[in-house]
Short mmCIF file of C-alpha atoms and ligand atoms in Angstrom, two decimals:
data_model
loop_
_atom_site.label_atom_id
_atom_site.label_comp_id
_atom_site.label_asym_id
_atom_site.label_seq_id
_atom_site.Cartn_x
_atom_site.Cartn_y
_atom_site.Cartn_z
CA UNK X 62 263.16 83.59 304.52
CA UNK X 63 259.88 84.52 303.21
CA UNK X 64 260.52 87.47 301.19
CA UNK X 65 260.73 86.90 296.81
CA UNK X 66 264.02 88.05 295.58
CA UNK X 67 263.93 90.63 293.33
CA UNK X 68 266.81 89.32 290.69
CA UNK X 69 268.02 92.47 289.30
CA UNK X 70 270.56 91.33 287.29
CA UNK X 71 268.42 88.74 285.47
CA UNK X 72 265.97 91.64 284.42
CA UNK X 73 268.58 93.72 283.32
CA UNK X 74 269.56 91.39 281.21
CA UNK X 75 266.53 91.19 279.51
CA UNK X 76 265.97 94.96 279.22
CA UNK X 77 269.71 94.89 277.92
CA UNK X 78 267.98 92.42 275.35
CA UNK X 79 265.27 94.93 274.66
CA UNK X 80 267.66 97.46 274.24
CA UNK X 81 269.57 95.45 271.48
CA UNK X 82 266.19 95.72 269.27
CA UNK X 83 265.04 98.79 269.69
CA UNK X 84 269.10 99.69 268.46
CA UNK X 85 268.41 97.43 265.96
CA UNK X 86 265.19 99.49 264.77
CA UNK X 87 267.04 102.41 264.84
CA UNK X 88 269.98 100.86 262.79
CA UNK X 89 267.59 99.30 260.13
CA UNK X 90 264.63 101.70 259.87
CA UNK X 91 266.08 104.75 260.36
CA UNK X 92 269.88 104.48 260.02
CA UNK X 93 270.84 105.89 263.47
CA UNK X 94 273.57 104.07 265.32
CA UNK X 95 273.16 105.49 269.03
CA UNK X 96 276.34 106.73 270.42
CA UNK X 97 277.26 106.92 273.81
CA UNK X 98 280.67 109.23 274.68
CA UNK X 99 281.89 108.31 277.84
CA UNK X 100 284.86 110.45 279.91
CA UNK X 101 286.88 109.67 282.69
CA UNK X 102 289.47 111.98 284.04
CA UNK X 103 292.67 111.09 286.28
CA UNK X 104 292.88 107.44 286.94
CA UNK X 105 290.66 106.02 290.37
CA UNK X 106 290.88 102.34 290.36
CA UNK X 107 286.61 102.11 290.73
CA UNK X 108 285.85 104.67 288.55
CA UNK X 109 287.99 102.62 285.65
CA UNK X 110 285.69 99.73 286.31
CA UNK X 111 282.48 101.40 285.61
CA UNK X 112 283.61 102.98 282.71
CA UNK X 113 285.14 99.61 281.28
CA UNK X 114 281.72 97.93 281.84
CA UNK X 115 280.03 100.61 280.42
CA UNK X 116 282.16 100.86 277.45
CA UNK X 117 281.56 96.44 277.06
CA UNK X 118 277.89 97.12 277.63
CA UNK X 119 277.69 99.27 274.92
CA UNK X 120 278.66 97.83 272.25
CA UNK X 121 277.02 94.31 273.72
CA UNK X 122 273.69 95.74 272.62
CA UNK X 123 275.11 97.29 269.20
CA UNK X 124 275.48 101.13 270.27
CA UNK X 125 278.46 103.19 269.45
CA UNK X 126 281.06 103.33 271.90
CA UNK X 127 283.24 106.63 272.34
CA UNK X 128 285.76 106.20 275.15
CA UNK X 129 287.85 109.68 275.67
CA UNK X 130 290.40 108.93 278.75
CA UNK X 131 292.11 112.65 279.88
CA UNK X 132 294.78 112.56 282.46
CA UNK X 133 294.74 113.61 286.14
CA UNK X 134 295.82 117.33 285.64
CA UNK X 135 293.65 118.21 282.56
CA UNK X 136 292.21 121.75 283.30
CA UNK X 137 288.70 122.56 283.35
CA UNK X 138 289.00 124.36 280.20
CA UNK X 139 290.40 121.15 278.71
CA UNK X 140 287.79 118.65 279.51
CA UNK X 141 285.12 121.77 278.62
CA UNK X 142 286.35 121.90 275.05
CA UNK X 143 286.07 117.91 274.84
CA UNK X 144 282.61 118.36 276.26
CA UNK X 145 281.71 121.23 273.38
CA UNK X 146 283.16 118.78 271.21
CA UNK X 147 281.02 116.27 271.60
CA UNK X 148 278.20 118.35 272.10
CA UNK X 149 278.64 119.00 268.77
CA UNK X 150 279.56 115.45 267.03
CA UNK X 151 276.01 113.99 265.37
CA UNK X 152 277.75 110.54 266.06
CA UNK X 153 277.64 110.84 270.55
CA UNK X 154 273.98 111.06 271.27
CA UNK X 155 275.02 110.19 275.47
CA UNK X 156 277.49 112.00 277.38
CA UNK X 157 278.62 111.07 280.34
CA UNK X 158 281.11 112.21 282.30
CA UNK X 159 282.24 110.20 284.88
CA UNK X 160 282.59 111.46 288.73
CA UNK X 161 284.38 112.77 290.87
CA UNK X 162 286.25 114.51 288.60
CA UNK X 163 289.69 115.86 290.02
CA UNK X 164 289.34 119.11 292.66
CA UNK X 165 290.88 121.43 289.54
CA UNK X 166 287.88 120.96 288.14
CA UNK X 167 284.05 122.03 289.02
CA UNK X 168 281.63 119.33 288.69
CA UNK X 169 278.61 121.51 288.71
CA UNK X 170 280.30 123.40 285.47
CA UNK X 171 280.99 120.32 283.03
CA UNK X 172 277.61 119.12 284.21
CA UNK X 173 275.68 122.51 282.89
CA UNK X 174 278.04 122.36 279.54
CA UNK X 175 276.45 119.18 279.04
CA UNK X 176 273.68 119.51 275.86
CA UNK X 177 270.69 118.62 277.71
CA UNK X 178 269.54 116.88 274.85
CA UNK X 179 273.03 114.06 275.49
CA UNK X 180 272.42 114.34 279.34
CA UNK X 181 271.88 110.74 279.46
CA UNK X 182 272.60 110.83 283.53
CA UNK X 183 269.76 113.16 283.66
CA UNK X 184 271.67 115.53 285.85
CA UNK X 185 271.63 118.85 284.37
CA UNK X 186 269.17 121.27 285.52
CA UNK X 187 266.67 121.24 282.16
CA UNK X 188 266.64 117.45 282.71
CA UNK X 189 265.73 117.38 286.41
CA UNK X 190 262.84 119.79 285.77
CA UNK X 191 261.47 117.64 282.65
CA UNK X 192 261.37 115.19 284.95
CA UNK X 193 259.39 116.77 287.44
CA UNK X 194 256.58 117.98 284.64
CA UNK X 195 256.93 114.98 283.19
CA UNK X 196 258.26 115.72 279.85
CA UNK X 197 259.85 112.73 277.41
CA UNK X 198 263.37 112.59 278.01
CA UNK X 199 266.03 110.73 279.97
CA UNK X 200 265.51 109.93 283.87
CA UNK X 201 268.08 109.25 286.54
CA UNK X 202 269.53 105.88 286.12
CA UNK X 203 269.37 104.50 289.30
CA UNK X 204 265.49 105.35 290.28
CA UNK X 205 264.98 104.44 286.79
CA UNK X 206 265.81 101.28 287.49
CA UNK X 207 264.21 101.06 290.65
CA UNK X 208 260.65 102.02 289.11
CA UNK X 209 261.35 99.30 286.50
CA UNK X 210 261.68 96.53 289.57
CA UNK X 211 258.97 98.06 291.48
CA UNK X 212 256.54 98.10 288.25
CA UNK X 213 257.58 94.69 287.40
CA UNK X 214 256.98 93.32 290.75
CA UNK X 215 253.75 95.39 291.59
CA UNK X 216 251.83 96.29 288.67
CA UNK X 217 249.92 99.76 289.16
CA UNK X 218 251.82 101.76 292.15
CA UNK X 219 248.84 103.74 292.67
CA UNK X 220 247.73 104.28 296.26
CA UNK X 221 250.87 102.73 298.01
CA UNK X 222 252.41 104.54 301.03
CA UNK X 223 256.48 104.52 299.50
CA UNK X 224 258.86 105.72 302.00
CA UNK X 225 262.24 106.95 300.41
CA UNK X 226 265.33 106.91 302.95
CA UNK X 227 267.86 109.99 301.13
CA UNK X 228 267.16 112.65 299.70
CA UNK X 229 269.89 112.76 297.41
CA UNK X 230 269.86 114.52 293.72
CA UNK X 231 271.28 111.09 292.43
CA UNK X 232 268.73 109.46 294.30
CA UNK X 233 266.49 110.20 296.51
CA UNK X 234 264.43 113.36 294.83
CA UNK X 235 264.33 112.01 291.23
CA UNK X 236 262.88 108.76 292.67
CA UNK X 237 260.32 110.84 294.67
CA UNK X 238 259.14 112.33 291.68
CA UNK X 239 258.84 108.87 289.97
CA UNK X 240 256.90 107.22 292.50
CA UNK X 241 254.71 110.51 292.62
CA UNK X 242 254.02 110.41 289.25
CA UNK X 243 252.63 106.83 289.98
CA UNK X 244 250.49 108.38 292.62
CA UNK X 245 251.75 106.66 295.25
CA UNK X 246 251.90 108.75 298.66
CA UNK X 247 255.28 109.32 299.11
CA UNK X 248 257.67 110.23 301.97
CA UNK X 249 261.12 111.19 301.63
CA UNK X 250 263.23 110.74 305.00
CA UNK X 251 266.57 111.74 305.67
CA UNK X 252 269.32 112.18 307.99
CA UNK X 253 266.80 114.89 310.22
CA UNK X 254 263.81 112.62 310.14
CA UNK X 255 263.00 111.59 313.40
CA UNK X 256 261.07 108.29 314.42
CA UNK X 257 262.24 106.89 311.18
CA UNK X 258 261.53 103.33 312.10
CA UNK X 259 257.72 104.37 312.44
CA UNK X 260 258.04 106.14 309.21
CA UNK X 261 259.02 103.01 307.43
CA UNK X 262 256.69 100.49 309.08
CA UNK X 263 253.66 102.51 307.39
CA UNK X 264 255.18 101.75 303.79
CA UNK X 265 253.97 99.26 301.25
CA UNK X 266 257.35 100.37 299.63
CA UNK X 267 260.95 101.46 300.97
CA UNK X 268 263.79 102.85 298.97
CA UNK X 269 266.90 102.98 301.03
CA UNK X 270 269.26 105.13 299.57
CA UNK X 271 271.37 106.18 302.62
CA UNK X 272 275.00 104.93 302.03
CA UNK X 273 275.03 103.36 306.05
CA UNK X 274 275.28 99.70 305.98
CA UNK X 275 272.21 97.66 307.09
CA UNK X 276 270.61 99.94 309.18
CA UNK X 277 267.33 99.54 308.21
CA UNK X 278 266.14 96.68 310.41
CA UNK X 279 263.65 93.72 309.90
CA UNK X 280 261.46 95.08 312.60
CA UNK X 281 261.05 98.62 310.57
CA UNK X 282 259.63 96.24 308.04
CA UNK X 283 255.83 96.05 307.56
CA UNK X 284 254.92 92.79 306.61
CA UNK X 285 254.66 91.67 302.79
CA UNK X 286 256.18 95.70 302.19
CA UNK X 287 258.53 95.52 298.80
CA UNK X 288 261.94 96.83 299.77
CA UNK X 289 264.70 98.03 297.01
CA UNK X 290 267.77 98.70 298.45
CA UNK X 291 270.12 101.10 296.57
CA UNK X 292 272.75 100.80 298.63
CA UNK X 293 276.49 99.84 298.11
CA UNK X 294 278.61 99.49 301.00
CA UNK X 295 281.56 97.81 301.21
CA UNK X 296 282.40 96.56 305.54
CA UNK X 297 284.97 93.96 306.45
CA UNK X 298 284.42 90.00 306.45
CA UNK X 299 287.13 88.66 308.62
CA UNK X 300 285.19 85.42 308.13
CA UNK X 301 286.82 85.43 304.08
CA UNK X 302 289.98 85.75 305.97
CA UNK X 303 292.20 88.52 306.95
CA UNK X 304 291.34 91.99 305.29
CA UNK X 305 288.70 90.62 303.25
CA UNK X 306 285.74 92.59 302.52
CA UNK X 307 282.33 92.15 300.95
CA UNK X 308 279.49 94.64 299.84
CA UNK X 309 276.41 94.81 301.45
CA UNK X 310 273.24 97.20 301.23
CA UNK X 311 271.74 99.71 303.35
CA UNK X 312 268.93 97.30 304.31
CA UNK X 313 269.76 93.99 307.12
CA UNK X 314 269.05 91.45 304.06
CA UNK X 315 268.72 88.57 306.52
CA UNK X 316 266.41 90.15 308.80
CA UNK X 317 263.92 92.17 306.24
CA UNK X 318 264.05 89.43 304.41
CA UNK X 319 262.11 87.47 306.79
CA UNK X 320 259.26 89.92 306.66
CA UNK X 321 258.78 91.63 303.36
CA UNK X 322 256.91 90.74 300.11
CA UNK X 323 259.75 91.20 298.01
CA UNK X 324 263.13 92.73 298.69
CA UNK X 325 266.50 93.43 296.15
CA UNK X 326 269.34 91.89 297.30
CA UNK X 327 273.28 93.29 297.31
CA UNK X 328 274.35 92.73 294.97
CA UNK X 329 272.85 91.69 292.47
CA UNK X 330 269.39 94.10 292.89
CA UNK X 331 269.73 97.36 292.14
CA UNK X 332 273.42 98.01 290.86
CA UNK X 333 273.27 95.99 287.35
CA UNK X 334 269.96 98.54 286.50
CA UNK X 335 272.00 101.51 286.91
CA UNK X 336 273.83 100.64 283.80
CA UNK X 337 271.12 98.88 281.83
CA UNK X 338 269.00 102.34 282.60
CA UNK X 339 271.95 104.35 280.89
CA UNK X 340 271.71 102.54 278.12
CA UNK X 341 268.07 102.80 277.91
CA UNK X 342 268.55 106.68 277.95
CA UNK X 343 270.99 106.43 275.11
CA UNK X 344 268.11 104.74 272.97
CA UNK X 345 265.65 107.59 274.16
CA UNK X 346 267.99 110.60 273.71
CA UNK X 347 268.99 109.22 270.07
CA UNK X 348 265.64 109.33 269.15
CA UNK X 349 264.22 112.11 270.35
CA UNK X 350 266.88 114.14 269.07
CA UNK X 351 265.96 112.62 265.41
CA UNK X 352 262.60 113.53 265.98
CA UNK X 353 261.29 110.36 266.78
CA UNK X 354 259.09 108.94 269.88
CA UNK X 355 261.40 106.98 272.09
CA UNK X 356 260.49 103.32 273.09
CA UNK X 357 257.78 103.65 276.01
CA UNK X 358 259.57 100.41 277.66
CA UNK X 359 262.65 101.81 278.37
CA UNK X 360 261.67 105.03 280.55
CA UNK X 361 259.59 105.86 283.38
P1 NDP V 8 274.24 110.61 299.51
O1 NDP V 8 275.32 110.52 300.53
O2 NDP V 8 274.29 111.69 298.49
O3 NDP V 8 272.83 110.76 300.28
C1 NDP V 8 272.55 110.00 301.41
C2 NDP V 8 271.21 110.41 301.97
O4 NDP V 8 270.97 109.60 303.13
C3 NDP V 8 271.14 111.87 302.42
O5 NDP V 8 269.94 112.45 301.97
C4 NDP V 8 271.20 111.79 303.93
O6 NDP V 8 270.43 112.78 304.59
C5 NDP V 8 270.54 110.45 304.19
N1 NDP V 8 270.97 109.91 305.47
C6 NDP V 8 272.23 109.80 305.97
N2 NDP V 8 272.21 109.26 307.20
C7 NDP V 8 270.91 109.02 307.48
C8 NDP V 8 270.25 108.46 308.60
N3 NDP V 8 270.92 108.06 309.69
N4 NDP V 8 268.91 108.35 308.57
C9 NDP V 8 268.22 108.76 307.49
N5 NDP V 8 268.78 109.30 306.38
C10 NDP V 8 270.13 109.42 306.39
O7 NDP V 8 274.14 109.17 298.86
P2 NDP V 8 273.55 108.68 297.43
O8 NDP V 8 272.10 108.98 297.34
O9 NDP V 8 274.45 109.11 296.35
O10 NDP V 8 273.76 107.10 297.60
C11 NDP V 8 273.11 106.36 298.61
C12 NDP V 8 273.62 104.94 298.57
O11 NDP V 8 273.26 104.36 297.33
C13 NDP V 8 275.13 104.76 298.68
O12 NDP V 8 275.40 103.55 299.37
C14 NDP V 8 275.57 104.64 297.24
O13 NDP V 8 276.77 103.90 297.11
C15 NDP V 8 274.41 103.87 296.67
N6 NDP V 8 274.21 104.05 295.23
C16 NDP V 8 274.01 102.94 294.50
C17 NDP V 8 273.76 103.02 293.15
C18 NDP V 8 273.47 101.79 292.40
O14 NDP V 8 273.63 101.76 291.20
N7 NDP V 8 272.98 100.74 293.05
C19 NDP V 8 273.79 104.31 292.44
C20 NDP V 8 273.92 105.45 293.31
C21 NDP V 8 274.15 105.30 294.66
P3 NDP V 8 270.81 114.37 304.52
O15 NDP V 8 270.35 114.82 303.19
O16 NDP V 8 270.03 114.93 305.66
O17 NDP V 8 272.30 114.44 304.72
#
């Protein structure tokens, strides 16, 4: 195994440390508390998880926490009042509502109701295109993260060939734009591309967003390339013993690790930066909406 590991949860805990003292700033100098608002709807078993960690996270690095739990067969009109509500309430500077929200209910609608200004997901239209220009604000947490690995690793991005596997809004456009804005050349595959192996042997970096277990190969791989791998899939391990399972990315860890520079490993790469990264928009959306210049360390 040649490749350096690319310890995401270690740096997230040190941005979740930087995070504490820029709240801490904010607290002291200027009397803000951030507040994050956090909604779940109905009662899925993984989305309860993420919310619970999110909620613990929180408050770890001395935000305000608002947890609002509505049950399965709240109406859309319900959860869009809660949304106006807190819209409205100077305490929630984050909102995030978390998905899939139950069929009843339109996604794309409590999404646009969102203030732009509490998007802390980045997801609603004004958001997405101040990310494009390159405007302060928050950025999608996940490719967040990812440029904060890549930067850490690399230095300057400028001039490297990145090839992005997805093209997903979560994903795989907002970390185009990213890596754009840090002039590398990039190239955004997806499931249409064809050749894609030869696409990803001319890349210094790869970002595998796909959702398809392993299937980018060590021999797609060019040598010393830095590979994140944002994916999360969960396949069975009959060698844990009978229905066991374990998670595993979208990249063969065992076989790219062999060949590239650096690679993220599942888990334990990019998942705990996904969190840290809301966090980190919590801290910029609280202060820009007091007027104030958000830290330059904790966005892209
Ligand atoms: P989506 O399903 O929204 O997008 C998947 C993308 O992969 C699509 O653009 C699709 O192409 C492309 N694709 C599918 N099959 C192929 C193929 N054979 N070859 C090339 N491209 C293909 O997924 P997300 O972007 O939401 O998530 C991707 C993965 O990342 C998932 O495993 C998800 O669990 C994980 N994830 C992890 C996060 C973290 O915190 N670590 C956060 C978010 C996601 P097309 O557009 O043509 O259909």
């Amino acid at each position: 195994m040649a490749a350096k590991i690319i310890d995401g949860k270690s740096f997230a805990e040190g941005l979740r440390a930087r995070i504490a003292g820029h709240v801490d700033r904010l607290k002291a100098e200027h009397g803000i508390t951030p507040g994050l608002a956090v909604v779940i709807v109905g009662h899925d078993p993984a989305s309860q998880v993420y919310v619970a960690n999110k909620a613990k996270q929180t408050a770890e690095v001395g935000m305000a926490s608002f947890k609002h739990e509505l049950p399965a067969d709240t109406s859309e009109a319900e959860l869009l009042a809660l949304v106006a509500r807190l819209n409205a309430d100077p305490k929630v500077h984050g909102i995030l509502v978390q998905l899939p929200v139950p069929e009843q209910i339109d996604p794309v609608k409590v999404i646009e109701a969102i203030d732009p200004a509490k998007d802390v997901d980045c997801f609603t239209p004004a958001n997405v295109g101040k990310v494009q220009i390159g405007l302060p604000g928050p950025v999608s947490c996940t490719p967040l993260g990812c440029l904060m690995l890549l930067r850490d690793q690399l230095g300057s991005l400028a001039g490297l060939n990145a090839v992005i596997i997805g093209r997903s809004n979560l994903v795989g456009k907002p970390m185009m734009q990213l890596l754009l804005r840090e002039n590398c050349t990039v190239t955004v595959a997806h499931s249409r591309t064809r050749n894609l192996p030869e696409i990803v042997r001319q890349a210094d970096i790869v970002v595998a967003a796909v959702g398809r277990p392993e299937m980018v190969r060590g021999d797609w791989i060019k040598p010393g390339a830095t590979v994140i791998d944002v994916g999360i899939n969960r396949i069975d391990a009959p060698e844990k013993g009978p229905g066991k399972t374990r998670l595993v990315g979208d990249v063969s860890y065992g076989e790219a690790a062999d060949v590239a520079g650096a690679i993220t490993p599942v888990p334990g790469g990019v998942g705990p930066m996904t969190i840290a990264c809301l966090l980190a928009n919590t801290v910029t959306t609280a202060s820009l909406i007091h007027g104030l210049v958000p830290p330059s360390d904790l966005t892209a």
